[in-house]
Amino acid sequence: MAMHTLTPDELLETTRSVRKRLDLTRPVEREVLEECLALAQQAPTGSNIQGWHFLVVTDTAKRAALGELYRKSWYPYNARRTAAQTTERQATQSRVVSSAQYLADHMQEVPVLVIPCIAGRTEGKSSVEQAGAWGSILPAVWSFMLAARARGLGTCWTTLHLTYECEAADILGIPYAEVMQTALIPVAYTLGTDFKAGPRAPLDTMVHWELW
Ligand SMILES: Cc1cc2nc3c(=O)[nH]c(=O)nc-3n(C[C@H](O)[C@H](O)[C@H](O)COP(=O)(O)O)c2cc1C
């Protein structure tokens, strides 16, 4: 398996949300996924608790069921979002929406769906506890996504299936009361490996030195 020769900066700059360029026809080897997951395990966690769980779904029927849940959440979400947007914002977002619609339509065809979970639930918890939980899964998942990109795989952070987290837990046998799903990451080889930096606001609009 040839590794891409991206520098660390290039990797950080070009790890995009990949949707239309996911290769839906090429299977992903289990060993490659395990390499990415082992690298994800090196991420930090609050109190070094390491409460991660990664559910890797390749089964056709389970992917189809997750795709259904995702779309059940996507359609009302997209309708609400479109209604709330100004014309200007709609224009800038139209590429993202077209890409997101494509992913919604094809979710079940993506060869691998990874559901990162964390032990414990955040409902009713203080913001410190919530930050501890979310902050203990997000770095690991992003490491997984970076490691995937370094191996020619594309990923996209998605959260919409969580509207139906309970139903997804039933489909996958996840103990809902003890374990919280945090995302649904489609994983596939990319069609081409060249990706660009994304559009971002100037740094000084969001960096505050010493004082807000
Ligand atoms: C917390 C979070 C939730 C997201 N949820 C979704 C989602 O449900 N569906 C989707 O298609 N993209 C989702 N995205 C991807 C964003 O749309 C994407 O990161 C953004 O448009 C910027 O594009 P880039 O990642 O290529 O820079 C999510 C990203 C984050 C960080």
CSV table of C-alpha atoms and ligand atoms in Angstrom, one decimal:
chain,number,residue,atom,x,y,z
A,1,MET,CA,0.0,0.0,0.0
A,2,ALA,CA,1.8,3.1,-1.2
A,3,MET,CA,1.7,6.0,1.2
A,4,HIS,CA,1.2,9.4,-0.2
A,5,THR,CA,4.1,11.7,0.2
A,6,LEU,CA,2.3,14.6,1.9
A,7,THR,CA,4.3,16.7,4.3
A,8,PRO,CA,2.6,17.2,7.7
A,9,ASP,CA,1.6,20.7,6.7
A,10,GLU,CA,0.1,19.5,3.4
A,11,LEU,CA,-1.8,16.8,5.2
A,12,LEU,CA,-3.3,19.3,7.6
A,13,GLU,CA,-4.1,21.7,4.8
A,14,THR,CA,-5.7,19.3,2.4
A,15,THR,CA,-7.7,16.9,4.5
A,16,ARG,CA,-11.2,17.9,3.2
A,17,SER,CA,-14.7,16.7,3.7
A,18,VAL,CA,-14.9,14.3,0.8
A,19,ARG,CA,-18.3,13.3,-0.6
A,20,LYS,CA,-18.5,13.3,-4.4
A,21,ARG,CA,-15.0,12.0,-4.7
A,22,LEU,CA,-15.5,8.9,-2.6
A,23,ASP,CA,-14.8,5.8,-4.7
A,24,LEU,CA,-18.0,3.8,-4.0
A,25,THR,CA,-16.7,0.8,-6.0
A,26,ARG,CA,-13.4,0.0,-4.3
A,27,PRO,CA,-13.3,-1.9,-1.1
A,28,VAL,CA,-11.1,-0.7,1.8
A,29,GLU,CA,-8.8,-3.2,3.3
A,30,ARG,CA,-9.3,-4.0,7.0
A,31,GLU,CA,-5.5,-3.7,7.7
A,32,VAL,CA,-5.5,-0.1,6.4
A,33,LEU,CA,-8.5,0.8,8.6
A,34,GLU,CA,-6.7,-0.9,11.6
A,35,GLU,CA,-3.6,1.2,10.9
A,36,CYS,CA,-5.7,4.4,11.0
A,37,LEU,CA,-7.5,3.3,14.1
A,38,ALA,CA,-4.2,2.4,15.9
A,39,LEU,CA,-2.9,5.9,15.1
A,40,ALA,CA,-6.2,7.4,16.4
A,41,GLN,CA,-5.6,5.6,19.7
A,42,GLN,CA,-2.5,7.9,20.2
A,43,ALA,CA,-4.8,10.9,20.7
A,44,PRO,CA,-5.2,12.6,24.0
A,45,THR,CA,-8.1,12.0,26.4
A,46,GLY,CA,-9.2,13.7,29.6
A,47,SER,CA,-7.6,11.9,32.6
A,48,ASN,CA,-6.2,9.5,30.1
A,49,ILE,CA,-9.5,7.6,30.2
A,50,GLN,CA,-9.3,6.3,26.6
A,51,GLY,CA,-13.0,5.6,26.5
A,52,TRP,CA,-13.1,5.4,22.7
A,53,HIS,CA,-15.1,2.8,20.8
A,54,PHE,CA,-15.1,2.7,17.0
A,55,LEU,CA,-17.8,0.8,15.3
A,56,VAL,CA,-16.7,-0.1,11.8
A,57,VAL,CA,-19.6,-1.0,9.5
A,58,THR,CA,-19.2,-2.7,6.2
A,59,ASP,CA,-22.2,-5.0,6.2
A,60,THR,CA,-24.6,-4.1,3.3
A,61,ALA,CA,-27.8,-4.3,5.3
A,62,LYS,CA,-26.4,-2.2,8.2
A,63,ARG,CA,-25.1,0.4,5.9
A,64,ALA,CA,-28.5,0.6,4.2
A,65,ALA,CA,-30.2,1.1,7.5
A,66,LEU,CA,-27.8,3.8,8.6
A,67,GLY,CA,-28.2,5.5,5.2
A,68,GLU,CA,-32.0,5.6,5.8
A,69,LEU,CA,-31.5,7.1,9.2
A,70,TYR,CA,-29.1,9.7,7.8
A,71,ARG,CA,-31.5,10.7,5.1
A,72,LYS,CA,-34.5,10.9,7.5
A,73,SER,CA,-32.5,13.5,9.3
A,74,TRP,CA,-30.9,15.2,6.3
A,75,TYR,CA,-34.1,16.2,4.5
A,76,PRO,CA,-35.8,18.3,7.2
A,77,TYR,CA,-32.4,19.7,8.3
A,78,ASN,CA,-31.6,20.8,4.7
A,79,ALA,CA,-35.1,22.3,4.3
A,80,ARG,CA,-34.8,24.3,7.5
A,81,ARG,CA,-31.3,25.5,6.6
A,82,THR,CA,-32.3,26.6,3.0
A,83,ALA,CA,-35.3,28.5,4.3
A,84,ALA,CA,-33.2,30.4,6.9
A,85,GLN,CA,-30.4,31.5,4.5
A,86,THR,CA,-30.0,34.8,2.7
A,87,THR,CA,-29.5,34.7,-1.0
A,88,GLU,CA,-25.8,35.6,-0.7
A,89,ARG,CA,-25.2,32.8,1.8
A,90,GLN,CA,-27.2,30.4,-0.4
A,91,ALA,CA,-24.9,31.0,-3.3
A,92,THR,CA,-21.7,30.4,-1.3
A,93,GLN,CA,-23.2,27.3,0.3
A,94,SER,CA,-24.6,25.8,-2.8
A,95,ARG,CA,-21.5,23.7,-3.6
A,96,VAL,CA,-21.5,22.3,0.0
A,97,VAL,CA,-25.3,21.5,-0.3
A,98,SER,CA,-24.9,19.7,-3.6
A,99,SER,CA,-22.0,17.7,-2.2
A,100,ALA,CA,-24.0,17.0,1.0
A,101,GLN,CA,-27.0,15.9,-1.0
A,102,TYR,CA,-24.8,13.5,-3.0
A,103,LEU,CA,-23.5,12.0,0.3
A,104,ALA,CA,-27.0,11.6,1.7
A,105,ASP,CA,-28.1,9.9,-1.5
A,106,HIS,CA,-25.1,7.5,-1.5
A,107,MET,CA,-24.3,6.9,2.1
A,108,GLN,CA,-25.3,3.3,2.0
A,109,GLU,CA,-22.9,2.7,-1.0
A,110,VAL,CA,-19.8,4.1,0.8
A,111,PRO,CA,-17.8,0.9,1.6
A,112,VAL,CA,-17.1,1.7,5.2
A,113,LEU,CA,-19.0,3.7,7.8
A,114,VAL,CA,-17.2,4.4,11.0
A,115,ILE,CA,-19.2,5.4,14.1
A,116,PRO,CA,-16.8,6.8,16.8
A,117,CYS,CA,-18.3,6.4,20.3
A,118,ILE,CA,-17.3,7.5,23.8
A,119,ALA,CA,-18.1,5.8,27.0
A,120,GLY,CA,-20.6,7.8,29.0
A,121,ARG,CA,-23.3,10.2,28.0
A,122,THR,CA,-23.4,14.0,28.2
A,123,GLU,CA,-27.1,14.6,28.7
A,124,GLY,CA,-27.6,16.8,31.8
A,125,LYS,CA,-23.9,17.1,32.5
A,126,SER,CA,-22.0,20.3,33.3
A,127,SER,CA,-20.1,22.1,30.5
A,128,VAL,CA,-16.8,21.0,32.1
A,129,GLU,CA,-18.0,17.4,31.9
A,130,GLN,CA,-19.3,17.8,28.4
A,131,ALA,CA,-16.0,19.4,27.2
A,132,GLY,CA,-14.2,16.5,28.8
A,133,ALA,CA,-16.2,13.9,26.9
A,134,TRP,CA,-16.3,15.6,23.5
A,135,GLY,CA,-12.7,16.6,23.8
A,136,SER,CA,-11.8,13.0,24.5
A,137,ILE,CA,-13.2,11.7,21.2
A,138,LEU,CA,-12.7,14.5,18.7
A,139,PRO,CA,-8.8,14.4,18.6
A,140,ALA,CA,-8.9,10.7,18.0
A,141,VAL,CA,-11.4,10.9,15.2
A,142,TRP,CA,-9.5,13.7,13.5
A,143,SER,CA,-6.3,11.6,13.8
A,144,PHE,CA,-8.2,8.8,12.2
A,145,MET,CA,-9.3,11.1,9.3
A,146,LEU,CA,-5.7,12.4,8.8
A,147,ALA,CA,-4.2,8.9,8.8
A,148,ALA,CA,-6.9,7.9,6.3
A,149,ARG,CA,-6.0,10.8,4.0
A,150,ALA,CA,-2.3,9.9,4.2
A,151,ARG,CA,-3.3,6.4,2.8
A,152,GLY,CA,-5.4,7.7,-0.1
A,153,LEU,CA,-8.7,7.5,1.8
A,154,GLY,CA,-11.3,10.2,2.0
A,155,THR,CA,-13.6,10.9,5.0
A,156,CYS,CA,-16.3,13.4,6.0
A,157,TRP,CA,-17.4,14.2,9.5
A,158,THR,CA,-21.1,13.8,9.7
A,159,THR,CA,-23.5,14.1,12.7
A,160,LEU,CA,-27.0,14.1,11.2
A,161,HIS,CA,-27.7,10.4,11.9
A,162,LEU,CA,-27.5,11.3,15.6
A,163,THR,CA,-31.1,12.6,15.4
A,164,TYR,CA,-31.8,8.9,15.4
A,165,GLU,CA,-29.0,7.7,17.6
A,166,CYS,CA,-31.2,5.3,19.6
A,167,GLU,CA,-32.3,3.6,16.3
A,168,ALA,CA,-28.7,3.4,15.2
A,169,ALA,CA,-27.7,1.9,18.5
A,170,ASP,CA,-30.4,-0.8,18.0
A,171,ILE,CA,-29.2,-1.6,14.5
A,172,LEU,CA,-25.6,-1.9,15.7
A,173,GLY,CA,-26.1,-3.3,19.2
A,174,ILE,CA,-24.5,-0.3,20.9
A,175,PRO,CA,-25.4,0.0,24.6
A,176,TYR,CA,-27.1,3.4,24.3
A,177,ALA,CA,-27.4,4.1,28.0
A,178,GLU,CA,-23.6,3.7,28.6
A,179,VAL,CA,-22.0,4.7,25.2
A,180,MET,CA,-22.6,7.8,23.2
A,181,GLN,CA,-22.2,7.9,19.4
A,182,THR,CA,-20.5,11.1,18.3
A,183,ALA,CA,-20.4,11.0,14.5
A,184,LEU,CA,-20.7,8.9,11.4
A,185,ILE,CA,-17.6,8.9,9.2
A,186,PRO,CA,-18.0,7.6,5.6
A,187,VAL,CA,-14.6,6.1,4.5
A,188,ALA,CA,-13.5,5.2,1.0
A,189,TYR,CA,-10.6,5.6,-1.4
A,190,THR,CA,-10.7,9.0,-3.1
A,191,LEU,CA,-11.1,9.5,-6.8
A,192,GLY,CA,-7.8,11.2,-7.4
A,193,THR,CA,-5.6,12.3,-4.4
A,194,ASP,CA,-5.2,16.0,-5.1
A,195,PHE,CA,-7.1,18.2,-2.7
A,196,LYS,CA,-6.8,21.9,-2.0
A,197,ALA,CA,-6.9,24.1,1.0
A,198,GLY,CA,-10.5,25.1,1.9
A,199,PRO,CA,-11.7,28.7,2.0
A,200,ARG,CA,-11.3,30.2,5.4
A,201,ALA,CA,-11.7,33.7,6.8
A,202,PRO,CA,-8.5,35.8,7.4
A,203,LEU,CA,-6.8,34.6,10.6
A,204,ASP,CA,-7.0,38.0,12.3
A,205,THR,CA,-10.8,37.8,12.3
A,206,MET,CA,-10.7,34.9,14.7
A,207,VAL,CA,-7.5,35.2,16.7
A,208,HIS,CA,-7.4,37.4,19.8
A,209,TRP,CA,-4.0,38.1,21.3
A,210,GLU,CA,-4.0,38.8,25.0
A,211,LEU,CA,-7.5,40.3,25.0
A,212,TRP,CA,-10.8,39.7,23.0
B,1,LIG,C1,-19.3,18.8,13.8
B,1,LIG,C2,-19.4,18.6,12.4
B,1,LIG,C3,-20.6,18.1,11.8
B,1,LIG,C4,-20.7,17.9,10.4
B,1,LIG,N1,-21.8,17.3,10.0
B,1,LIG,C5,-22.0,17.1,8.7
B,1,LIG,C6,-23.0,16.3,8.2
B,1,LIG,O1,-23.9,15.8,8.9
B,1,LIG,N2,-23.1,16.0,6.8
B,1,LIG,C7,-22.1,16.5,6.0
B,1,LIG,O2,-22.3,16.2,4.8
B,1,LIG,N3,-21.1,17.2,6.4
B,1,LIG,C8,-20.9,17.5,7.7
B,1,LIG,N4,-19.8,18.2,8.2
B,1,LIG,C9,-18.8,18.6,7.2
B,1,LIG,C10,-18.8,20.2,7.0
B,1,LIG,O3,-19.9,20.5,6.2
B,1,LIG,C11,-17.5,20.6,6.4
B,1,LIG,O4,-16.4,20.3,7.3
B,1,LIG,C12,-17.4,22.0,6.0
B,1,LIG,O5,-18.3,22.3,4.9
B,1,LIG,C13,-16.0,22.5,5.6
B,1,LIG,O6,-15.5,21.7,4.5
B,1,LIG,P1,-14.1,21.0,4.6
B,1,LIG,O7,-14.2,20.1,5.8
B,1,LIG,O8,-13.8,20.3,3.3
B,1,LIG,O9,-13.1,22.1,4.9
B,1,LIG,C14,-19.7,18.4,9.6
B,1,LIG,C15,-18.5,18.9,10.1
B,1,LIG,C16,-18.3,19.0,11.5
B,1,LIG,C17,-17.0,19.5,12.0
